[in-house]
């Protein structure tokens, strides 16, 4: 009986540590080779439209903050909730330091871009 209690305790400690680590370390983006067709198209849109200002696969800020794990976090840098609507607002209408880009993209390109951002 004693032994079993100790075992349960250890599992509990391991889970607490995993949860604590999970707060600071987001799961990695999907590897590019594993993207589906829509996500791959979105990746290409990203390279043309976003990559000069935002890193997607490293946490380092460029002109703007990294978009790695953008939908795995609860909030965007501005404090807005990290959801499709708020991210699409940033793309369509821009931010104080970011040009509005959505008008020059087709609805399909915008959808594909969102699909890619969800893999980060
Ligand atoms: C010319 C540089 C530039 C380009 C191109 C650019 N951004 Fe930004 N973006 C910024 C800067 C700078 C910020 C942070 C400062 C600000 O909010 O004004 C930002 C902020 C953001 C935010 C955070 C919004 C928030 O509420 O915190 C998102 C999301 C974002 N960009 C997505 C994108 C996406 C997706 C693209 C490609 C379609 C893109 N950006 C292209 C410069 C850029």
GROMACS .gro file of N, CA and C and ligand atoms in nm:
model
  403
    1UNK      N    1   0.083  -0.120   0.000
    1UNK     CA    2   0.000   0.000   0.000
    1UNK      C    3   0.087   0.126   0.000
    2UNK      N    4   0.186   0.129   0.088
    2UNK     CA    5   0.276   0.245   0.096
    2UNK      C    6   0.338   0.277  -0.038
    3UNK      N    7   0.387   0.169  -0.103
    3UNK     CA    8   0.456   0.184  -0.231
    3UNK      C    9   0.365   0.250  -0.333
    4UNK      N   10   0.240   0.203  -0.335
    4UNK     CA   11   0.148   0.256  -0.435
    4UNK      C   12   0.124   0.406  -0.412
    5UNK      N   13   0.112   0.443  -0.287
    5UNK     CA   14   0.088   0.585  -0.257
    5UNK      C   15   0.205   0.668  -0.308
    6UNK      N   16   0.328   0.617  -0.287
    6UNK     CA   17   0.445   0.690  -0.333
    6UNK      C   18   0.442   0.703  -0.485
    7UNK      N   19   0.400   0.598  -0.552
    7UNK     CA   20   0.393   0.601  -0.698
    7UNK      C   21   0.295   0.705  -0.746
    8UNK      N   22   0.178   0.709  -0.684
    8UNK     CA   23   0.076   0.807  -0.722
    8UNK      C   24   0.130   0.949  -0.699
    9UNK      N   25   0.201   0.967  -0.588
    9UNK     CA   26   0.257   1.098  -0.558
    9UNK      C   27   0.354   1.142  -0.668
   10UNK      N   28   0.441   1.049  -0.711
   10UNK     CA   29   0.540   1.083  -0.815
   10UNK      C   30   0.470   1.124  -0.945
   11UNK      N   31   0.366   1.051  -0.984
   11UNK     CA   32   0.294   1.085  -1.106
   11UNK      C   33   0.236   1.226  -1.092
   12UNK      N   34   0.183   1.254  -0.974
   12UNK     CA   35   0.127   1.387  -0.948
   12UNK      C   36   0.231   1.496  -0.965
   13UNK      N   37   0.349   1.475  -0.908
   13UNK     CA   38   0.456   1.574  -0.918
   13UNK      C   39   0.494   1.593  -1.065
   14UNK      N   40   0.505   1.483  -1.138
   14UNK     CA   41   0.542   1.492  -1.280
   14UNK      C   42   0.439   1.574  -1.357
   15UNK      N   43   0.312   1.556  -1.325
   15UNK     CA   44   0.208   1.631  -1.396
   15UNK      C   45   0.215   1.780  -1.366
   16UNK      N   46   0.245   1.813  -1.240
   16UNK     CA   47   0.256   1.955  -1.203
   16UNK      C   48   0.373   2.018  -1.278
   17UNK      N   49   0.485   1.946  -1.287
   17UNK     CA   50   0.602   1.999  -1.358
   17UNK      C   51   0.568   2.018  -1.506
   18UNK      N   52   0.501   1.918  -1.566
   18UNK     CA   53   0.465   1.928  -1.708
   18UNK      C   54   0.375   2.048  -1.732
   19UNK      N   55   0.280   2.070  -1.641
   19UNK     CA   56   0.188   2.183  -1.656
   19UNK      C   57   0.264   2.315  -1.648
   20UNK      N   58   0.359   2.323  -1.555
   20UNK     CA   59   0.436   2.447  -1.537
   20UNK      C   60   0.521   2.475  -1.660
   21UNK      N   61   0.585   2.371  -1.714
   21UNK     CA   62   0.667   2.388  -1.833
   21UNK      C   63   0.578   2.430  -1.951
   22UNK      N   64   0.458   2.372  -1.957
   22UNK     CA   65   0.366   2.401  -2.066
   22UNK      C   66   0.330   2.547  -2.074
   23UNK      N   67   0.335   2.618  -1.962
   23UNK     CA   68   0.298   2.759  -1.962
   23UNK      C   69   0.398   2.843  -2.039
   24UNK      N   70   0.524   2.804  -2.036
   24UNK     CA   71   0.625   2.887  -2.100
   24UNK      C   72   0.665   2.833  -2.236
   25UNK      N   73   0.642   2.705  -2.259
   25UNK     CA   74   0.688   2.646  -2.384
   25UNK      C   75   0.568   2.597  -2.463
   26UNK      N   76   0.544   2.660  -2.580
   26UNK     CA   77   0.431   2.621  -2.664
   26UNK      C   78   0.472   2.502  -2.749
   27UNK      N   79   0.376   2.416  -2.786
   27UNK     CA   80   0.410   2.307  -2.878
   27UNK      C   81   0.462   2.365  -3.009
   28UNK      N   82   0.556   2.298  -3.074
   28UNK     CA   83   0.620   2.355  -3.195
   28UNK      C   84   0.522   2.363  -3.311
   29UNK      N   85   0.551   2.453  -3.409
   29UNK     CA   86   0.468   2.460  -3.529
   29UNK      C   87   0.472   2.328  -3.606
   30UNK      N   88   0.368   2.300  -3.683
   30UNK     CA   89   0.368   2.183  -3.770
   30UNK      C   90   0.482   2.196  -3.871
   31UNK      N   91   0.564   2.093  -3.890
   31UNK     CA   92   0.672   2.102  -3.990
   31UNK      C   93   0.615   2.134  -4.128
   32UNK      N   94   0.689   2.213  -4.206
   32UNK     CA   95   0.640   2.256  -4.337
   32UNK      C   96   0.606   2.137  -4.426
   33UNK      N   97   0.685   2.031  -4.415
   33UNK     CA   98   0.662   1.912  -4.499
   33UNK      C   99   0.529   1.843  -4.467
   34UNK      N  100   0.473   1.872  -4.349
   34UNK     CA  101   0.349   1.805  -4.310
   34UNK      C  102   0.224   1.892  -4.330
   35UNK      N  103   0.240   2.009  -4.391
   35UNK     CA  104   0.124   2.096  -4.414
   35UNK      C  105   0.035   2.038  -4.523
   36UNK      N  106  -0.097   2.055  -4.511
   36UNK     CA  107  -0.186   2.011  -4.619
   36UNK      C  108  -0.186   2.118  -4.729
   37UNK      N  109  -0.264   2.096  -4.836
   37UNK     CA  110  -0.258   2.184  -4.954
   37UNK      C  111  -0.296   2.328  -4.918
   38UNK      N  112  -0.404   2.345  -4.840
   38UNK     CA  113  -0.447   2.480  -4.805
   38UNK      C  114  -0.343   2.550  -4.717
   39UNK      N  115  -0.290   2.476  -4.620
   39UNK     CA  116  -0.190   2.535  -4.531
   39UNK      C  117  -0.063   2.572  -4.609
   40UNK      N  118  -0.027   2.490  -4.707
   40UNK     CA  119   0.092   2.519  -4.788
   40UNK      C  120   0.070   2.645  -4.870
   41UNK      N  121  -0.050   2.660  -4.925
   41UNK     CA  122  -0.080   2.783  -4.998
   41UNK      C  123  -0.072   2.903  -4.903
   42UNK      N  124  -0.126   2.886  -4.782
   42UNK     CA  125  -0.119   2.992  -4.682
   42UNK      C  126   0.026   3.026  -4.645
   43UNK      N  127   0.110   2.925  -4.640
   43UNK     CA  128   0.252   2.946  -4.612
   43UNK      C  129   0.314   3.035  -4.720
   44UNK      N  130   0.276   3.010  -4.847
   44UNK     CA  131   0.328   3.092  -4.957
   44UNK      C  132   0.278   3.235  -4.946
   45UNK      N  133   0.150   3.252  -4.910
   45UNK     CA  134   0.096   3.386  -4.890
   45UNK      C  135   0.175   3.456  -4.779
   46UNK      N  136   0.201   3.382  -4.672
   46UNK     CA  137   0.274   3.438  -4.558
   46UNK      C  138   0.412   3.490  -4.600
   47UNK      N  139   0.481   3.411  -4.684
   47UNK     CA  140   0.615   3.451  -4.727
   47UNK      C  141   0.609   3.584  -4.801
   48UNK      N  142   0.506   3.605  -4.881
   48UNK     CA  143   0.495   3.726  -4.963
   48UNK      C  144   0.448   3.845  -4.878
   49UNK      N  145   0.352   3.821  -4.787
   49UNK     CA  146   0.282   3.931  -4.719
   49UNK      C  147   0.333   3.964  -4.580
   50UNK      N  148   0.379   3.866  -4.507
   50UNK     CA  149   0.404   3.884  -4.364
   50UNK      C  150   0.549   3.863  -4.322
   51UNK      N  151   0.623   3.779  -4.397
   51UNK     CA  152   0.752   3.731  -4.348
   51UNK      C  153   0.855   3.842  -4.331
   52UNK      N  154   0.841   3.952  -4.406
   52UNK     CA  155   0.942   4.057  -4.391
   52UNK      C  156   0.930   4.128  -4.256
   53UNK      N  157   0.816   4.114  -4.189
   53UNK     CA  158   0.799   4.183  -4.060
   53UNK      C  159   0.777   4.089  -3.941
   54UNK      N  160   0.734   3.966  -3.966
   54UNK     CA  161   0.704   3.873  -3.856
   54UNK      C  162   0.773   3.740  -3.877
   55UNK      N  163   0.848   3.692  -3.778
   55UNK     CA  164   0.896   3.554  -3.779
   55UNK      C  165   0.779   3.461  -3.752
   56UNK      N  166   0.782   3.342  -3.812
   56UNK     CA  167   0.677   3.244  -3.786
   56UNK      C  168   0.730   3.121  -3.714
   57UNK      N  169   0.859   3.093  -3.728
   57UNK     CA  170   0.914   2.971  -3.670
   57UNK      C  171   1.024   2.998  -3.570
   58UNK      N  172   1.045   3.122  -3.534
   58UNK     CA  173   1.135   3.154  -3.423
   58UNK      C  174   1.063   3.258  -3.338
   59UNK      N  175   1.100   3.268  -3.212
   59UNK     CA  176   1.032   3.361  -3.122
   59UNK      C  177   1.085   3.503  -3.134
   60UNK      N  178   1.192   3.523  -3.214
   60UNK     CA  179   1.254   3.655  -3.220
   60UNK      C  180   1.164   3.755  -3.291
   61UNK      N  181   1.146   3.874  -3.233
   61UNK     CA  182   1.070   3.977  -3.302
   61UNK      C  183   1.149   4.028  -3.423
   62UNK      N  184   1.076   4.072  -3.526
   62UNK     CA  185   1.140   4.131  -3.644
   62UNK      C  186   1.096   4.278  -3.642
   63UNK      N  187   1.019   4.323  -3.742
   63UNK     CA  188   0.954   4.454  -3.733
   63UNK      C  189   0.841   4.447  -3.630
   64UNK      N  190   0.764   4.340  -3.636
   64UNK     CA  191   0.659   4.313  -3.539
   64UNK      C  192   0.696   4.188  -3.459
   65UNK      N  193   0.611   4.154  -3.363
   65UNK     CA  194   0.639   4.037  -3.279
   65UNK      C  195   0.631   3.908  -3.360
   66UNK      N  196   0.691   3.803  -3.308
   66UNK     CA  197   0.682   3.673  -3.374
   66UNK      C  198   0.537   3.625  -3.371
   67UNK      N  199   0.496   3.557  -3.479
   67UNK     CA  200   0.360   3.501  -3.483
   67UNK      C  201   0.363   3.351  -3.451
   68UNK      N  202   0.478   3.302  -3.404
   68UNK     CA  203   0.487   3.162  -3.365
   68UNK      C  204   0.389   3.135  -3.251
   69UNK      N  205   0.308   3.034  -3.265
   69UNK     CA  206   0.213   2.998  -3.160
   69UNK      C  207   0.100   3.098  -3.142
   70UNK      N  208   0.073   3.180  -3.244
   70UNK     CA  209  -0.024   3.291  -3.231
   70UNK      C  210  -0.160   3.242  -3.180
   71UNK      N  211  -0.207   3.126  -3.230
   71UNK     CA  212  -0.338   3.078  -3.185
   71UNK      C  213  -0.326   2.980  -3.067
   72UNK      N  214  -0.205   2.955  -3.021
   72UNK     CA  215  -0.188   2.868  -2.904
   72UNK      C  216  -0.185   2.952  -2.776
   73UNK      N  217  -0.173   3.084  -2.794
   73UNK     CA  218  -0.179   3.173  -2.679
   73UNK      C  219  -0.321   3.227  -2.667
   74UNK      N  220  -0.352   3.279  -2.549
   74UNK     CA  221  -0.488   3.329  -2.528
   74UNK      C  222  -0.507   3.469  -2.588
   75UNK      N  223  -0.400   3.550  -2.584
   75UNK     CA  224  -0.414   3.690  -2.627
   75UNK      C  225  -0.308   3.729  -2.728
   76UNK      N  226  -0.341   3.825  -2.814
   76UNK     CA  227  -0.245   3.887  -2.903
   76UNK      C  228  -0.166   3.991  -2.825
   77UNK      N  229  -0.063   4.047  -2.889
   77UNK     CA  230   0.022   4.144  -2.820
   77UNK      C  231  -0.059   4.263  -2.770
   78UNK      N  232  -0.161   4.302  -2.843
   78UNK     CA  233  -0.243   4.418  -2.805
   78UNK      C  234  -0.335   4.388  -2.687
   79UNK      N  235  -0.348   4.260  -2.651
   79UNK     CA  236  -0.440   4.222  -2.545
   79UNK      C  237  -0.573   4.171  -2.599
   80UNK      N  238  -0.594   4.184  -2.731
   80UNK     CA  239  -0.716   4.130  -2.793
   80UNK      C  240  -0.709   3.978  -2.789
   81UNK      N  241  -0.826   3.910  -2.780
   81UNK     CA  242  -0.824   3.764  -2.778
   81UNK      C  243  -0.765   3.709  -2.909
   82UNK      N  244  -0.688   3.602  -2.898
   82UNK     CA  245  -0.625   3.542  -3.016
   82UNK      C  246  -0.727   3.454  -3.088
   83UNK      N  247  -0.811   3.515  -3.171
   83UNK     CA  248  -0.906   3.435  -3.250
   83UNK      C  249  -0.904   3.483  -3.397
   84UNK      N  250  -0.975   3.410  -3.482
   84UNK     CA  251  -0.973   3.441  -3.626
   84UNK      C  252  -1.016   3.585  -3.654
   85UNK      N  253  -1.122   3.629  -3.586
   85UNK     CA  254  -1.176   3.763  -3.613
   85UNK      C  255  -1.074   3.873  -3.583
   86UNK      N  256  -1.011   3.863  -3.466
   86UNK     CA  257  -0.917   3.969  -3.429
   86UNK      C  258  -0.793   3.967  -3.517
   87UNK      N  259  -0.746   3.848  -3.553
   87UNK     CA  260  -0.628   3.840  -3.640
   87UNK      C  261  -0.665   3.892  -3.779
   88UNK      N  262  -0.784   3.857  -3.827
   88UNK     CA  263  -0.826   3.906  -3.959
   88UNK      C  264  -0.842   4.058  -3.957
   89UNK      N  265  -0.887   4.114  -3.845
   89UNK     CA  266  -0.895   4.260  -3.833
   89UNK      C  267  -0.757   4.323  -3.853
   90UNK      N  268  -0.655   4.264  -3.789
   90UNK     CA  269  -0.520   4.318  -3.803
   90UNK      C  270  -0.476   4.314  -3.949
   91UNK      N  271  -0.510   4.204  -4.018
   91UNK     CA  272  -0.470   4.188  -4.158
   91UNK      C  273  -0.548   4.288  -4.247
   92UNK      N  274  -0.678   4.299  -4.224
   92UNK     CA  275  -0.762   4.383  -4.310
   92UNK      C  276  -0.739   4.532  -4.286
   93UNK      N  277  -0.732   4.570  -4.159
   93UNK     CA  278  -0.730   4.713  -4.127
   93UNK      C  279  -0.594   4.763  -4.079
   94UNK      N  280  -0.499   4.673  -4.058
   94UNK     CA  281  -0.367   4.713  -4.012
   94UNK      C  282  -0.365   4.742  -3.863
   95UNK      N  283  -0.249   4.780  -3.816
   95UNK     CA  284  -0.226   4.815  -3.676
   95UNK      C  285  -0.154   4.949  -3.679
   96UNK      N  286  -0.134   5.016  -3.564
   96UNK     CA  287  -0.064   5.146  -3.569
   96UNK      C  288   0.067   5.141  -3.649
   97UNK      N  289   0.141   5.030  -3.637
   97UNK     CA  290   0.270   5.020  -3.704
   97UNK      C  291   0.269   4.918  -3.817
   98UNK      N  292   0.151   4.874  -3.855
   98UNK     CA  293   0.140   4.769  -3.957
   98UNK      C  294   0.041   4.814  -4.065
   99UNK      N  295   0.083   4.807  -4.193
   99UNK     CA  296  -0.009   4.851  -4.299
   99UNK      C  297  -0.127   4.756  -4.312
  100UNK      N  298  -0.243   4.806  -4.358
  100UNK     CA  299  -0.357   4.721  -4.390
  100UNK      C  300  -0.322   4.642  -4.515
  101UNK      N  301  -0.336   4.510  -4.508
  101UNK     CA  302  -0.291   4.425  -4.619
  101UNK      C  303  -0.404   4.347  -4.684
  102UNK      N  304  -0.516   4.336  -4.612
  102UNK     CA  305  -0.621   4.245  -4.657
  102UNK      C  306  -0.683   4.282  -4.789
  103UNK      N  307  -0.692   4.413  -4.820
  103UNK     CA  308  -0.760   4.457  -4.940
  103UNK      C  309  -0.695   4.404  -5.067
  104UNK      N  310  -0.565   4.380  -5.061
  104UNK     CA  311  -0.495   4.335  -5.181
  104UNK      C  312  -0.488   4.182  -5.188
  105UNK      N  313  -0.559   4.114  -5.096
  105UNK     CA  314  -0.558   3.968  -5.097
  105UNK      C  315  -0.698   3.917  -5.133
  106UNK      N  316  -0.706   3.805  -5.203
  106UNK     CA  317  -0.837   3.746  -5.232
  106UNK      C  318  -0.890   3.680  -5.104
  107UNK      N  319  -1.024   3.662  -5.095
  107UNK     CA  320  -1.079   3.592  -4.978
  107UNK      C  321  -1.015   3.454  -4.960
  108UNK      N  322  -0.985   3.387  -5.071
  108UNK     CA  323  -0.920   3.256  -5.063
  108UNK      C  324  -0.782   3.266  -4.999
  109UNK      N  325  -0.706   3.367  -5.041
  109UNK     CA  326  -0.572   3.386  -4.984
  109UNK      C  327  -0.581   3.414  -4.834
  110UNK      N  328  -0.680   3.492  -4.795
  110UNK     CA  329  -0.695   3.524  -4.652
  110UNK      C  330  -0.730   3.399  -4.572
  111UNK      N  331  -0.819   3.317  -4.625
  111UNK     CA  332  -0.856   3.192  -4.557
  111UNK      C  333  -0.735   3.099  -4.545
  112UNK      N  334  -0.660   3.087  -4.656
  112UNK     CA  335  -0.545   2.997  -4.655
  112UNK      C  336  -0.439   3.047  -4.556
  113UNK      N  337  -0.421   3.180  -4.552
  113UNK     CA  338  -0.326   3.238  -4.458
  113UNK      C  339  -0.366   3.205  -4.314
  114UNK      N  340  -0.494   3.219  -4.282
  114UNK     CA  341  -0.541   3.185  -4.147
  114UNK      C  342  -0.514   3.039  -4.116
  115UNK      N  343  -0.541   2.951  -4.216
  115UNK     CA  344  -0.518   2.808  -4.196
  115UNK      C  345  -0.370   2.784  -4.163
  116UNK      N  346  -0.281   2.855  -4.231
  116UNK     CA  347  -0.138   2.840  -4.202
  116UNK      C  348  -0.105   2.892  -4.062
  117UNK      N  349  -0.159   3.009  -4.026
  117UNK     CA  350  -0.129   3.067  -3.895
  117UNK      C  351  -0.170   2.970  -3.783
  118UNK      N  352  -0.276   2.890  -3.807
  118UNK     CA  353  -0.319   2.794  -3.706
  118UNK      C  354  -0.221   2.678  -3.688
  119UNK      N  355  -0.127   2.661  -3.779
  119UNK     CA  356  -0.030   2.552  -3.764
  119UNK      C  357   0.094   2.597  -3.688
  120UNK      N  358   0.103   2.728  -3.659
  120UNK     CA  359   0.226   2.781  -3.597
  120UNK      C  360   0.232   2.755  -3.446
  121LIG     C1  361   0.555   4.630  -4.270
  121LIG     C2  362   0.563   4.539  -4.157
  121LIG     C3  363   0.447   4.443  -4.131
  121LIG     C4  364   0.387   4.355  -4.219
  121LIG     C5  365   0.418   4.335  -4.368
  121LIG     C6  366   0.293   4.278  -4.141
  121LIG     N1  367   0.294   4.321  -4.011
  121LIG    FE1  368   0.176   4.249  -3.860
  121LIG     N2  369   0.251   4.389  -3.733
  121LIG     C7  370   0.358   4.475  -3.762
  121LIG     C8  371   0.393   4.546  -3.642
  121LIG     C9  372   0.507   4.648  -3.632
  121LIG    C10  373   0.305   4.503  -3.540
  121LIG    C11  374   0.303   4.543  -3.392
  121LIG    C12  375   0.279   4.687  -3.368
  121LIG    C13  376   0.139   4.727  -3.396
  121LIG     O1  377   0.046   4.657  -3.349
  121LIG     O2  378   0.122   4.827  -3.463
  121LIG    C14  379   0.217   4.404  -3.601
  121LIG    C15  380   0.116   4.338  -3.535
  121LIG    C16  381   0.050   4.226  -3.583
  121LIG    C17  382  -0.044   4.145  -3.509
  121LIG    C18  383  -0.085   4.167  -3.364
  121LIG    C19  384  -0.217   4.236  -3.355
  121LIG    C20  385  -0.255   4.260  -3.210
  121LIG     O3  386  -0.376   4.282  -3.186
  121LIG     O4  387  -0.167   4.257  -3.124
  121LIG    C21  388  -0.085   4.045  -3.591
  121LIG    C22  389  -0.183   3.933  -3.557
  121LIG    C23  390  -0.017   4.062  -3.716
  121LIG     N3  391   0.063   4.173  -3.708
  121LIG    C24  392  -0.031   3.978  -3.824
  121LIG    C25  393   0.025   3.999  -3.949
  121LIG    C26  394   0.002   3.915  -4.064
  121LIG    C27  395  -0.082   3.787  -4.063
  121LIG    C28  396   0.070   3.971  -4.168
  121LIG    C29  397   0.071   3.924  -4.312
  121LIG    C30  398  -0.059   3.928  -4.380
  121LIG    C31  399   0.137   4.090  -4.117
  121LIG     N4  400   0.108   4.104  -3.984
  121LIG    C32  401   0.217   4.175  -4.193
  121LIG    C33  402   0.419   4.490  -3.884
  121LIG    C34  403   0.386   4.422  -4.000
   0.00000   0.00000   0.00000
